[in-house]
CSV table of C-alpha atoms and ligand atoms in Angstrom, one decimal:
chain,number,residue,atom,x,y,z
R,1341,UNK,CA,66.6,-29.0,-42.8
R,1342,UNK,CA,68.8,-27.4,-39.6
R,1343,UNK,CA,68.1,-25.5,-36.9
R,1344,UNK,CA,69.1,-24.7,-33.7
R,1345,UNK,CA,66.9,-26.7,-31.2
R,1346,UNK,CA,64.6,-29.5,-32.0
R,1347,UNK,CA,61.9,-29.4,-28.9
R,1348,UNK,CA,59.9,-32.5,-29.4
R,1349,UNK,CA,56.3,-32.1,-28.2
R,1350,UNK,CA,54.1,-29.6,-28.4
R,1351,UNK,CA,52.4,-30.1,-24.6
R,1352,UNK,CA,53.3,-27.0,-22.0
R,1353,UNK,CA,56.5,-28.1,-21.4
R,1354,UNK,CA,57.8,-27.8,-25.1
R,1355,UNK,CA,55.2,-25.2,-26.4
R,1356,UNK,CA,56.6,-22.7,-23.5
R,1357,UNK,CA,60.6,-23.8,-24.2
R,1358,UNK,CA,59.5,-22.4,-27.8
R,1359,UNK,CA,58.3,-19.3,-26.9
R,1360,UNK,CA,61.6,-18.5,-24.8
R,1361,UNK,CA,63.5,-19.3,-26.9
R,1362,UNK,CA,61.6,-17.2,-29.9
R,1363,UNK,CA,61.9,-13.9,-27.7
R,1364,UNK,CA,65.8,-14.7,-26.9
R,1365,UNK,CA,66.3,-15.1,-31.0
R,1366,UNK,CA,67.3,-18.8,-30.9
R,1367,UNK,CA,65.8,-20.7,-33.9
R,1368,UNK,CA,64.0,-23.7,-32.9
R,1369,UNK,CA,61.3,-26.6,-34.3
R,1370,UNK,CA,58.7,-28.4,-32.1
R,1371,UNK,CA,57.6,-31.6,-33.6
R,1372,UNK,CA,53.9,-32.8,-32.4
R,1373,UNK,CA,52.6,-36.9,-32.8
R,1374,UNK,CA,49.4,-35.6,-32.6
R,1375,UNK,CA,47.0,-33.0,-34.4
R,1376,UNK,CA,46.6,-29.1,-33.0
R,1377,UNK,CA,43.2,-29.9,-31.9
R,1378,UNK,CA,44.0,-33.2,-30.3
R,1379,UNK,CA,46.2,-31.3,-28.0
R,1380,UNK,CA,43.8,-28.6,-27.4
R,1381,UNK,CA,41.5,-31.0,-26.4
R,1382,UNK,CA,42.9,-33.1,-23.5
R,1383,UNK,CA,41.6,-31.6,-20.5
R,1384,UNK,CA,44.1,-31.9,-17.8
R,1385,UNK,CA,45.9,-29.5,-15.0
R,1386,UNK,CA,43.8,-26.7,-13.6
R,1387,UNK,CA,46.1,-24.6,-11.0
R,1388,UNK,CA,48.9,-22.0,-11.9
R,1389,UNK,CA,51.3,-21.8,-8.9
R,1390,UNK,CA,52.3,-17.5,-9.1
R,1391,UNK,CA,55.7,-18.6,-10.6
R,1392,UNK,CA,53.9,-20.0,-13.6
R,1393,UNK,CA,51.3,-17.2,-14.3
R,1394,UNK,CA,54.2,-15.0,-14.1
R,1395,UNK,CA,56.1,-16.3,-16.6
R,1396,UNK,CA,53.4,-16.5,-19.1
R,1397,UNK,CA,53.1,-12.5,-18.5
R,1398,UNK,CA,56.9,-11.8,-18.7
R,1399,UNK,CA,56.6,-14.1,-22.2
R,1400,UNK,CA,54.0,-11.4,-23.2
R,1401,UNK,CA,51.0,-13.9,-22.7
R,1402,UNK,CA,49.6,-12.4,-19.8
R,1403,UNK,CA,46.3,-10.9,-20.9
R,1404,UNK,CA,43.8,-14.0,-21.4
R,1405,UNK,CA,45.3,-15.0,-17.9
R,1406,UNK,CA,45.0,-11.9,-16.0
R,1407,UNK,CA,41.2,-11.5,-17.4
R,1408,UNK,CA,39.7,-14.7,-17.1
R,1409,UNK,CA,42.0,-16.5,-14.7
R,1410,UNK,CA,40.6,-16.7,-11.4
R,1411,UNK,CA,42.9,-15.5,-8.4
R,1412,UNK,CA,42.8,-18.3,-5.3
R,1413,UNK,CA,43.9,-16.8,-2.1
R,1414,UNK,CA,43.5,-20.2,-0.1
R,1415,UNK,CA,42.2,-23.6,-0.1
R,1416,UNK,CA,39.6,-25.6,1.8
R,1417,UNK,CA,41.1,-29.4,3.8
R,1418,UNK,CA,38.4,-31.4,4.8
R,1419,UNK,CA,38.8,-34.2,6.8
R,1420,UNK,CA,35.7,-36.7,7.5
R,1421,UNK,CA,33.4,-33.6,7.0
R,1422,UNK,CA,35.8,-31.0,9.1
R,1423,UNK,CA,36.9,-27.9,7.3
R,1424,UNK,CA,40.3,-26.1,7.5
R,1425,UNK,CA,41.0,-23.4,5.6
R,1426,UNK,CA,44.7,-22.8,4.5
R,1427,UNK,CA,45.0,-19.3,3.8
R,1428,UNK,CA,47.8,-18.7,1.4
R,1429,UNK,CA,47.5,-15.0,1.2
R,1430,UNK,CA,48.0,-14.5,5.5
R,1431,UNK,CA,50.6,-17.2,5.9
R,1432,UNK,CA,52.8,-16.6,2.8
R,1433,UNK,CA,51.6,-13.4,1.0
R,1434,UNK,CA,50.5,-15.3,-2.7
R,1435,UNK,CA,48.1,-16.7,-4.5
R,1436,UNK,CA,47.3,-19.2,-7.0
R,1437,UNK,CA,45.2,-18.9,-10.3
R,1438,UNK,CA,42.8,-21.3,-11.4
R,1439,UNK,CA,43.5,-20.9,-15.4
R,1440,UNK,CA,43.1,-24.5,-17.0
R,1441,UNK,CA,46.0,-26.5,-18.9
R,1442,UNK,CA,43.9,-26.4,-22.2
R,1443,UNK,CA,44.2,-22.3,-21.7
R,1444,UNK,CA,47.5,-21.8,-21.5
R,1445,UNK,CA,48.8,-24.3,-24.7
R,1446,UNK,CA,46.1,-22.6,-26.4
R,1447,UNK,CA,47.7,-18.9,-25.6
R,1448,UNK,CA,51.3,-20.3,-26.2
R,1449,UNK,CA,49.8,-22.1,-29.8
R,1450,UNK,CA,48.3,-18.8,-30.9
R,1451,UNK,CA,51.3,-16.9,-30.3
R,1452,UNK,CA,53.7,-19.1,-31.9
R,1453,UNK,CA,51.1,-19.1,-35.0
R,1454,UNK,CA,51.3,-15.8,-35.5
R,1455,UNK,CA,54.8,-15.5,-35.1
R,1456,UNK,CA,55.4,-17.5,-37.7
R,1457,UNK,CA,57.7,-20.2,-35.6
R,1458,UNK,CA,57.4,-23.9,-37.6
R,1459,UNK,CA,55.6,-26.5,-35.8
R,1460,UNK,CA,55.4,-30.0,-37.6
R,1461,UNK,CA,52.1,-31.7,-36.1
R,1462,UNK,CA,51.0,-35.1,-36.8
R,1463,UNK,CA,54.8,-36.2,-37.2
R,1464,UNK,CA,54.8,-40.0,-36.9
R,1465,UNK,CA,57.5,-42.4,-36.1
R,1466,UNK,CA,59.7,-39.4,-34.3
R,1467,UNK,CA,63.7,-41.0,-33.6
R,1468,UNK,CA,66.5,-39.0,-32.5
R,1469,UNK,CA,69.9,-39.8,-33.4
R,1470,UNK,CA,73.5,-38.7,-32.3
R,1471,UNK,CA,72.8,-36.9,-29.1
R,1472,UNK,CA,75.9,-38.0,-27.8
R,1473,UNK,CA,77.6,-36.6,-30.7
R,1474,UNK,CA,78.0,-32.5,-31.6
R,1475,UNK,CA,75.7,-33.2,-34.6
R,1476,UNK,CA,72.1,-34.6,-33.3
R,1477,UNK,CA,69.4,-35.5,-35.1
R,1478,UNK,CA,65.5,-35.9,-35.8
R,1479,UNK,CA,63.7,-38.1,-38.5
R,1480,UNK,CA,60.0,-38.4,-38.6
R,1481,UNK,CA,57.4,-39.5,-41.4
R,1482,UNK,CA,54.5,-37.2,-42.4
R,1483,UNK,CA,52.1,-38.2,-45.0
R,1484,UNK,CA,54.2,-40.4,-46.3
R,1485,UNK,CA,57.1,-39.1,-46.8
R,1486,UNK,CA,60.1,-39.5,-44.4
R,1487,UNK,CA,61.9,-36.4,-43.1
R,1488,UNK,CA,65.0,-35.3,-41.3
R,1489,UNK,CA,66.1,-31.8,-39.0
R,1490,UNK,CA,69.8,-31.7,-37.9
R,1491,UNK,CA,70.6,-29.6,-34.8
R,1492,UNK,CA,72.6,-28.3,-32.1
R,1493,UNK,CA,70.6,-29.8,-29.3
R,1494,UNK,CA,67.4,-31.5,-28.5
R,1495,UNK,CA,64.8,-31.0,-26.1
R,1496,UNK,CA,62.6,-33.8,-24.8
R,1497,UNK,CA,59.4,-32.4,-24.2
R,1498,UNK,CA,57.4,-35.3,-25.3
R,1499,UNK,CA,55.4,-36.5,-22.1
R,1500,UNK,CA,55.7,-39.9,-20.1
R,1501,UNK,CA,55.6,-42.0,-23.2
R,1502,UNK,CA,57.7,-40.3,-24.9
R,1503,UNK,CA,60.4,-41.2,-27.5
R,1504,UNK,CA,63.2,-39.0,-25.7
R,1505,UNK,CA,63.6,-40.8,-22.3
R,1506,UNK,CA,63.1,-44.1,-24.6
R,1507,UNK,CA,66.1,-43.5,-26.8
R,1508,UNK,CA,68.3,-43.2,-23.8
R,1509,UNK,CA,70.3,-46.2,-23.1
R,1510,UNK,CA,69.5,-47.9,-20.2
R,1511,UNK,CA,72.9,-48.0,-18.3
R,1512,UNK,CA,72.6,-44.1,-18.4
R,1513,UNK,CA,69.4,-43.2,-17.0
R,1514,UNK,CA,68.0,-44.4,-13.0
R,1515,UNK,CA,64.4,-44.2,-12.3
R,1516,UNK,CA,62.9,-43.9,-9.2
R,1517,UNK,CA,58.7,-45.3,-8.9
R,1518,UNK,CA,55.9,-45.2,-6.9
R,1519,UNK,CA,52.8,-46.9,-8.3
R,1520,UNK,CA,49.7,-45.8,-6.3
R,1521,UNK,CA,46.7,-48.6,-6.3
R,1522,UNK,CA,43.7,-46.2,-7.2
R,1523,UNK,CA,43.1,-43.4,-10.0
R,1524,UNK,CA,41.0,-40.4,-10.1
R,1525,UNK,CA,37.6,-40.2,-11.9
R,1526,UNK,CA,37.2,-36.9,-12.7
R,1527,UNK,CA,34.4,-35.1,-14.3
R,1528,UNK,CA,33.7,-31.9,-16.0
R,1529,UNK,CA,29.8,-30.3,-16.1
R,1530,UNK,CA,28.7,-27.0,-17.0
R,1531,UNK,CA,27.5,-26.1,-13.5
R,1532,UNK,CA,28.8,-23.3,-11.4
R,1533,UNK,CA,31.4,-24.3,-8.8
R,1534,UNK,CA,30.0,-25.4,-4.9
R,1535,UNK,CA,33.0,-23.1,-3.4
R,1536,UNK,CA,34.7,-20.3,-4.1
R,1537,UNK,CA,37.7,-22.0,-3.7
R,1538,UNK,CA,38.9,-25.6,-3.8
R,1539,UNK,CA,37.9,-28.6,-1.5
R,1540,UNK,CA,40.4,-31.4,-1.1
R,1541,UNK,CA,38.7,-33.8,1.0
R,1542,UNK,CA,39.6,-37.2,2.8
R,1543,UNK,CA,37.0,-39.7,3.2
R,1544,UNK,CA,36.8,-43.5,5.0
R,1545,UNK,CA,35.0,-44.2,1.3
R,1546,UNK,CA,37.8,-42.1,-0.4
R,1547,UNK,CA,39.4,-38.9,-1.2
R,1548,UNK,CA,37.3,-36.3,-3.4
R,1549,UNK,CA,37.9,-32.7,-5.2
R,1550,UNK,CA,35.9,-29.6,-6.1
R,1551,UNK,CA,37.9,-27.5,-8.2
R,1552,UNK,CA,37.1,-25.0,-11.2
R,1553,UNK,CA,37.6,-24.1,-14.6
R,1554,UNK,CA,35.4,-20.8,-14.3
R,1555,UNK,CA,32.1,-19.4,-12.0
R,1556,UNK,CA,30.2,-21.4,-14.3
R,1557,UNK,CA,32.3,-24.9,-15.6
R,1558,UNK,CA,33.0,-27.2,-12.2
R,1559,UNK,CA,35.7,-30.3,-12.0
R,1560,UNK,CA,35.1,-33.2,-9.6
R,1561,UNK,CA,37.4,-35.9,-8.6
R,1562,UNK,CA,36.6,-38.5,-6.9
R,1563,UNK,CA,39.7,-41.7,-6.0
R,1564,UNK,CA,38.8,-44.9,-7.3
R,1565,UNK,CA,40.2,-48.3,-7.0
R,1566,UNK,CA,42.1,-49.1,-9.9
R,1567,UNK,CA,41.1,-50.9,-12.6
R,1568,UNK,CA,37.7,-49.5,-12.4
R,1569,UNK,CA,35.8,-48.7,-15.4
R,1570,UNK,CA,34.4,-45.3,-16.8
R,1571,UNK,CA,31.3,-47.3,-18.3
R,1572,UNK,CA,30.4,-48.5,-14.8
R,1573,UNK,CA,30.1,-44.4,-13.5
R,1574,UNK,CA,26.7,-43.1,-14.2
R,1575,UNK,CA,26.5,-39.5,-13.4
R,1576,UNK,CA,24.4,-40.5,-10.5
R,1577,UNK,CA,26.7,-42.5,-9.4
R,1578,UNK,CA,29.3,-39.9,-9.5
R,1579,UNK,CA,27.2,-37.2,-7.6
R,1580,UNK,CA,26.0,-39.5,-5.1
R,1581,UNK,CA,30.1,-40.6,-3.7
R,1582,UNK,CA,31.3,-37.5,-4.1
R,1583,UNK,CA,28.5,-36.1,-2.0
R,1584,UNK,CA,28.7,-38.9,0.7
R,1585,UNK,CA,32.6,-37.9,0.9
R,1586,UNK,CA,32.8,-33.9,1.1
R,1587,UNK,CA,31.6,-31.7,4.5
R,1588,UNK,CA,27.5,-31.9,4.4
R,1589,UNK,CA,27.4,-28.1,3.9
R,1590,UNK,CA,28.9,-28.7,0.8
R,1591,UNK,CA,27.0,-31.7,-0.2
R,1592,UNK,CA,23.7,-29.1,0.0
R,1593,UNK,CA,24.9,-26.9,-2.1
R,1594,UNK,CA,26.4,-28.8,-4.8
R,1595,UNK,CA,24.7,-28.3,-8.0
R,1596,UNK,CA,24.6,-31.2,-10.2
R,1597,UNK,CA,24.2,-31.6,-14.3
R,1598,UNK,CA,24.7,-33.6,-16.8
R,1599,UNK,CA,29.0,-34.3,-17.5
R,1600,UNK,CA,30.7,-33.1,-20.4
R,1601,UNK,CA,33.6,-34.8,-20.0
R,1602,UNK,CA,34.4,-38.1,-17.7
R,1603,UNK,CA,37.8,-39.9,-17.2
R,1604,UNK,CA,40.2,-41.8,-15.1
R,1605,UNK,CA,43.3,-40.9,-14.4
R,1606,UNK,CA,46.1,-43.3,-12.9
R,1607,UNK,CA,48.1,-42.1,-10.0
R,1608,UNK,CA,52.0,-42.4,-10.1
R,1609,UNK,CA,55.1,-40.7,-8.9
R,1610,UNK,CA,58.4,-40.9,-11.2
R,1611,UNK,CA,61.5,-39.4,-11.6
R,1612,UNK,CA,64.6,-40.0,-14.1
R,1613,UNK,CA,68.0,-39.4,-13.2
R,1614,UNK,CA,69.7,-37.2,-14.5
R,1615,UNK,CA,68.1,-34.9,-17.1
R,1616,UNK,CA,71.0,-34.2,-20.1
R,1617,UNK,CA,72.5,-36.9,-21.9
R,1618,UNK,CA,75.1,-35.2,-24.4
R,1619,UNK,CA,72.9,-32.7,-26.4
R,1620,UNK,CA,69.5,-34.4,-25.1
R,1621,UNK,CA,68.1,-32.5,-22.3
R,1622,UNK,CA,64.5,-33.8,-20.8
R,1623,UNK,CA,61.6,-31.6,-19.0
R,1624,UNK,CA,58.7,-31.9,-17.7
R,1625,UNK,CA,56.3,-35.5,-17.7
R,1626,UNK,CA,59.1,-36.9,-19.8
R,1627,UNK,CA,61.5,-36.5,-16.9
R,1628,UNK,CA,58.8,-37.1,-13.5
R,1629,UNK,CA,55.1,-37.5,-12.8
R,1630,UNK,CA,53.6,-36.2,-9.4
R,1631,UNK,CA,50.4,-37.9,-8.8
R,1632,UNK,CA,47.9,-34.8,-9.2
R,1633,UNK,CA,46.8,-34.6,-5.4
R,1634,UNK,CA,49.6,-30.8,-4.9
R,1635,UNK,CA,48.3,-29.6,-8.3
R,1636,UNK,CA,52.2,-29.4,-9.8
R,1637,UNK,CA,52.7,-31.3,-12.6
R,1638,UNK,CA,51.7,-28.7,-15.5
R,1639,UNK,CA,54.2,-25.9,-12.8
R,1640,UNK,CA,57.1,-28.7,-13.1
R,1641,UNK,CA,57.1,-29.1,-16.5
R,1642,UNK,CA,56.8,-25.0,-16.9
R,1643,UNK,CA,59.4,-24.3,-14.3
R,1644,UNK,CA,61.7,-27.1,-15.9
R,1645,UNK,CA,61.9,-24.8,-19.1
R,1646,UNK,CA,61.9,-21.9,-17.6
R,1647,UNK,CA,65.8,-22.7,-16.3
R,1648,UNK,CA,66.3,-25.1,-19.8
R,1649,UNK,CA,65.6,-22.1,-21.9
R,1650,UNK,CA,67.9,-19.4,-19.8
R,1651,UNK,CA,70.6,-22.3,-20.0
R,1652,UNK,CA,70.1,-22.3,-23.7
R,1653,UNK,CA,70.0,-18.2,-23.9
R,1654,UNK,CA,73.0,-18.3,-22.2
R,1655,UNK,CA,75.3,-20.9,-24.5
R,1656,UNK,CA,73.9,-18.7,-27.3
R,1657,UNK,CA,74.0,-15.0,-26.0
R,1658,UNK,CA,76.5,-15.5,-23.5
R,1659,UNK,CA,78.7,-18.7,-25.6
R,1660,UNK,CA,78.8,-19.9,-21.8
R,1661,UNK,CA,77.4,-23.8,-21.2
R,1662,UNK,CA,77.5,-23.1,-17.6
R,1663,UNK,CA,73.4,-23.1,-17.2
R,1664,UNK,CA,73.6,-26.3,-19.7
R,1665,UNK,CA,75.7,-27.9,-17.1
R,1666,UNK,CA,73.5,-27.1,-13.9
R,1667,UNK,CA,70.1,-27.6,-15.5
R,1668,UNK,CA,69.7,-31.5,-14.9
R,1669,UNK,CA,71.0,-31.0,-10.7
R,1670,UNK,CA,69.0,-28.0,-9.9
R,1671,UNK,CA,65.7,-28.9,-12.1
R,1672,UNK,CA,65.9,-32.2,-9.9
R,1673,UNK,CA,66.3,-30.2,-6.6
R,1674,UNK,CA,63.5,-28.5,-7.2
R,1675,UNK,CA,61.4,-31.9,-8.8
R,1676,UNK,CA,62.2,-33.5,-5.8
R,1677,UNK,CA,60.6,-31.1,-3.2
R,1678,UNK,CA,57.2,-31.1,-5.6
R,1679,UNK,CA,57.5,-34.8,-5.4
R,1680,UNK,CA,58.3,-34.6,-1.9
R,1681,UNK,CA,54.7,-32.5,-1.6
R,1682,UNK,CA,52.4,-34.2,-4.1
R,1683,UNK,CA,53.5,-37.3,-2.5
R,1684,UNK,CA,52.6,-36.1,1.2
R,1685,UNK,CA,48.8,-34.4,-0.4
R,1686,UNK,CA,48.5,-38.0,-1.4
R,1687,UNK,CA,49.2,-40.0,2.1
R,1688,UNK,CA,47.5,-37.3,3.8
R,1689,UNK,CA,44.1,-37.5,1.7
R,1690,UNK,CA,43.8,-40.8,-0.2
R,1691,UNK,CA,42.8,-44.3,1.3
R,1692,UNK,CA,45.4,-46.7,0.8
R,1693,UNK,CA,44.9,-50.8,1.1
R,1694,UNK,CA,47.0,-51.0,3.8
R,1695,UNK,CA,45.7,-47.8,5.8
R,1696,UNK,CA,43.8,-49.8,8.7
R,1697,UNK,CA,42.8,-48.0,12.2
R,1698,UNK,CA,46.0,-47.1,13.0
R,1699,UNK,CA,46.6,-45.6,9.4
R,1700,UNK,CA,43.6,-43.8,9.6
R,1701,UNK,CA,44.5,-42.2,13.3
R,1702,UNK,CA,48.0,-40.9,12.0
R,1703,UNK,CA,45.6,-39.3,9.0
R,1704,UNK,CA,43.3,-38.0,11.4
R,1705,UNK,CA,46.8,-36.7,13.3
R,1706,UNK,CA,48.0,-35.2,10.7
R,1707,UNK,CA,44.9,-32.8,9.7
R,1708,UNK,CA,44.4,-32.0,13.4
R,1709,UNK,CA,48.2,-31.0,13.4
R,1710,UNK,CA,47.1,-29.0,10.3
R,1711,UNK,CA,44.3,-27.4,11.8
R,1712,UNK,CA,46.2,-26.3,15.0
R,1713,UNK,CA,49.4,-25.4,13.4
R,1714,UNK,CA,50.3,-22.0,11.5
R,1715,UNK,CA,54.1,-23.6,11.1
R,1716,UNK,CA,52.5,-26.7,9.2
R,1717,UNK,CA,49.7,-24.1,6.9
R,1718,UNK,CA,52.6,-22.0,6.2
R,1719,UNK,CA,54.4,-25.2,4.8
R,1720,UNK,CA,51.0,-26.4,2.8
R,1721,UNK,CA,50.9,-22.6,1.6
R,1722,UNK,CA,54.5,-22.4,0.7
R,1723,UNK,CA,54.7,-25.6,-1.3
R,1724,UNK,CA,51.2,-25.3,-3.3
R,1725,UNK,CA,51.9,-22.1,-4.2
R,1726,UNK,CA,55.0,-22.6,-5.4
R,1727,UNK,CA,58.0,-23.0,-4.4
R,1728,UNK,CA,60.8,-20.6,-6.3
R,1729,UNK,CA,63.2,-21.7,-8.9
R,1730,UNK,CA,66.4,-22.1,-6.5
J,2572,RFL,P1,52.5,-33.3,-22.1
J,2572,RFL,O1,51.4,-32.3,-21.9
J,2572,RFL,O2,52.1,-34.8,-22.0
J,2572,RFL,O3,53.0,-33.0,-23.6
J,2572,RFL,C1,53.8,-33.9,-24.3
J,2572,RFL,C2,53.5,-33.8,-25.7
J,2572,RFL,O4,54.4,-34.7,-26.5
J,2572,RFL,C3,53.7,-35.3,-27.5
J,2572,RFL,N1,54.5,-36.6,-27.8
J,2572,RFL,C4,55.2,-36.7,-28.9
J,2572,RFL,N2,55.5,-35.9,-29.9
J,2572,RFL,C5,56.3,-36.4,-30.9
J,2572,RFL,N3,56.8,-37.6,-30.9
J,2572,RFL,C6,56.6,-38.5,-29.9
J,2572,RFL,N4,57.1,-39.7,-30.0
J,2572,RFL,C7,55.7,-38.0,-28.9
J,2572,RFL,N5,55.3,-38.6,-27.7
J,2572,RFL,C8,54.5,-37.7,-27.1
J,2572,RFL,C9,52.4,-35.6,-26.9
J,2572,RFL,O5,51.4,-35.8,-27.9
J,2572,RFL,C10,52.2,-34.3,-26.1
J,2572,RFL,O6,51.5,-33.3,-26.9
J,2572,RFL,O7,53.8,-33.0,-21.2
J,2572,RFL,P2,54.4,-31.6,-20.6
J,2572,RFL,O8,54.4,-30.6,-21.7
J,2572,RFL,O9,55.6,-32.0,-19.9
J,2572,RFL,O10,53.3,-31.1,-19.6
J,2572,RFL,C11,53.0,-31.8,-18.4
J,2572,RFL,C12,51.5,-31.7,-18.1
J,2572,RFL,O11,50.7,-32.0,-19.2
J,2572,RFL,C13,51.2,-32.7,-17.0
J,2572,RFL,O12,52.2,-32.7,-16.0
J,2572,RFL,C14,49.9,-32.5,-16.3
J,2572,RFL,O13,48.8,-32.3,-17.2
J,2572,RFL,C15,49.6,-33.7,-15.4
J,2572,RFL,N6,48.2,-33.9,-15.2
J,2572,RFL,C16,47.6,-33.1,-14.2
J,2572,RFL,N7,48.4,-32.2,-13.5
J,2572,RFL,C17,47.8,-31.5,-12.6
J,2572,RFL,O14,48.5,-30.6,-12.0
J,2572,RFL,N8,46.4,-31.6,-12.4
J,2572,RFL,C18,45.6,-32.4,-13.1
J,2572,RFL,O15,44.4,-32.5,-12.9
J,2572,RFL,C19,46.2,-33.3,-14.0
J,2572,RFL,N9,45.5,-34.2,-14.7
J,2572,RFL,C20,47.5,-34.8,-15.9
J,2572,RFL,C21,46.1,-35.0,-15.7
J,2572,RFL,C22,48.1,-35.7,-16.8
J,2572,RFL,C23,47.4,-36.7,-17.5
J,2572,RFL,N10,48.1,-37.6,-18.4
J,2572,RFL,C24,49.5,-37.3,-18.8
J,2572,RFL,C25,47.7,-38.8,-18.8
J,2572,RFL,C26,45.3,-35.9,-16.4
J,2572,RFL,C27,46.0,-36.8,-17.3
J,2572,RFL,C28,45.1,-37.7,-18.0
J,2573,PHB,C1,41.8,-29.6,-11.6
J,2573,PHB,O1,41.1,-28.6,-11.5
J,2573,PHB,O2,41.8,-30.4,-12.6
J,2573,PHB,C2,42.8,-29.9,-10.5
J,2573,PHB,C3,42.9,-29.0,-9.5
J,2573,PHB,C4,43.8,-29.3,-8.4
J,2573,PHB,C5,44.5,-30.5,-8.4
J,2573,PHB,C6,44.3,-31.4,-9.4
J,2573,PHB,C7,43.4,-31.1,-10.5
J,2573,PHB,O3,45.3,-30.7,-7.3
């Protein structure tokens, strides 16, 4: 079997990179460890900077989005019970859209379904071979049976654990690491959301979030120390920190139910460097993680392909490499900065071990500096948003 390029993973990252390439003509095969409905299933990422609802209109997916997305002109900063508003909309003239991750593979999935596009799912024991060489390849096993793609080039799209970063040898790759000592518990109940838009709020006991997934299906975080255990969260439990941490107004009107879904999530920051080795190109969590706190790791791995798959348009359209060549410094400009952000969101709201009094003053600093500053909202605005691809 050949084709042009083998994407492997099916998450947002590759799923999107398929689609691109589809509507440019270039042949390509995504190869998935897990089942359809596996995928479908893992609730993650809720927030679509503009950049990323966008694209999925310009790749024809718009619709679903545009009718059951909700827009978010702003978001609520609360600090020890104090409320600051960031208006996106008055400081930089956009918006985000709360459309969850499970959404938008689901849109890309359907589409590439109907268009007919091969996707090999439950492929087990994925290698790839030759990258440094003008002949790459992929073998997998599926039911038994061992199997092998040749291609032009390969696309790592295959999430943090990965097989693509894996394969690279070690003298060619840096990574950079920041482990954070707490995760998120988050929670998922068929209630309709306290605010209209979302609360990030710092805590003594913690940091807490009330985001969406529509007027009637609410998300709560709450930060936890890590190693904590999902069996030792009761719903009660749940309800009862995340009330004592958000503004009492809040607290009144939150309406509780039983969860539908209830997880922890670890906390990390990471970066490879670079991004193409030979005909191997990485995107999205199998080149970084943000910790969750800016809401940018789903918009990474989608802005990621959206320059990988113009790079690829262009060596096939335009027989130029010169995108192929850039893609690895300017992704990483751009990964950087959301790093940069997700990284501040995260001093700014969490409490860390080693915070003590005078920690907890340059917090408090910080969110006053926020709350008197339109030079600082216009940054928070800027950067959650989205900021754009150069
Ligand atoms: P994904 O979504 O992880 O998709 C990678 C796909 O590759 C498959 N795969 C393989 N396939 C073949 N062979 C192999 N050897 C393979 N190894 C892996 C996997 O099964 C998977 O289907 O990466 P992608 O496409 O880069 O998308 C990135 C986003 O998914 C990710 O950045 C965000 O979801 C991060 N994230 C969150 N981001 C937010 O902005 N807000 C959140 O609330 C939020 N919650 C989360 C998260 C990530 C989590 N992970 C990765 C553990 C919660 C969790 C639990
Ligand atoms: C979510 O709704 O899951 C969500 C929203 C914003 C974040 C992180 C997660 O920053």
């Amino acid at each position: 079997m050949r084709t042009q390029v083998a994407i492997i993973g099916a998450g947002p990252a590759g799923l999107m990179l398929g689609r691109l390439l589809q509507l440019a003509g270039i042949e390509a095969v995504i190869l998935e460890r897990k089942s359809a409905d596996y995928v479908l299933s893992r609730i993650r990422a809720g927030v679509l900077e503009q950049g990323t609802a966008d694209l999925l209109a310009r790749v024809g997916l718009g619709d679903r989005v545009a009718a059951e997305g909700l827009p978010h002109g702003g978001i609520d900063m609360c600090f020890d019970g104090d409320l600051q508003r960031i208006d996106f909309t008055a400081r930089v003239g956009r918006h985000v859209t709360v459309y969850g991750q499970t959404e938008v593979t689901r849109d890309l999935m359907e589409a590439r379904e109907a268009s007919g596009a091969l996707t090999i799912y439950e492929a087990g024991d994925v290698a790839v071979h030759d990258f440094d060489g003008r002949q790459p390849r992929i073998t997998w096993r599926k039911d038994g049976i061992e199997h092998a793609l040749s291609c032009d080039f390969i696309a790592g799209c295959d999430g943090f654990h990965g097989v693509c970063r894996a394969s690279v040898p070690e003298r060619a790759i840096r990574t950079f690491e920041r482990h954070y000592p707490f995760g998120w518990l988050g929670i998922l109940v068929e209630r309709p959301p306290v605010s209209e838009e979302l609360i990030y709020a710092h805590h003594e006991r913690g940091f807490a979030l009330c985001s969406m997934r529509s007027l009637t299906r609410s998300r709560y975080y709450v930060q936890v120390p890590e190693g904590e255990r999902v069996e030792d969260w009761s719903d009660q439990r749940f309800w009862d920190e995340l009330r004592g941490r958000i503004n009492p107004e809040a607290a009144q009107r939150l309406q509780i139910g039983p969860s539908i879904e209830k997880s922890i999530a670890p906390l990390r920051s990471f970066v490879a460097e670079p991004l193409r080795f030979g005909r191997l190109f990485l995107a999205g969590d199998a080149a970084h993680i943000v910790p969750p706190t800016g809401a940018k790791g789903l918009n990474l791995a989608i802005s990621d392909v959206a320059m990988l798959g113009a790079a690829f348009v262009e060596h096939y359209a335009e027989r130029s490499d010169a995108g192929l060549d850039a893609y690895s410094a300017r992704a990483l400009a751009r990964i950087w900065k959301a790093e940069r952000f997700s990284w501040w969101m995260t001093s700014l709201l969490h409490t860390f071990p080693e915070t003590g009094p005078f920690g907890r003053r340059i917090q408090r600093a910080e969110f006053d500096y926020l709350c008197g500053s339109v030079a600082a909202q216009t940054s928070l605005a800027e950067n959650y948003t989205g900021l754009s691809l150069d």
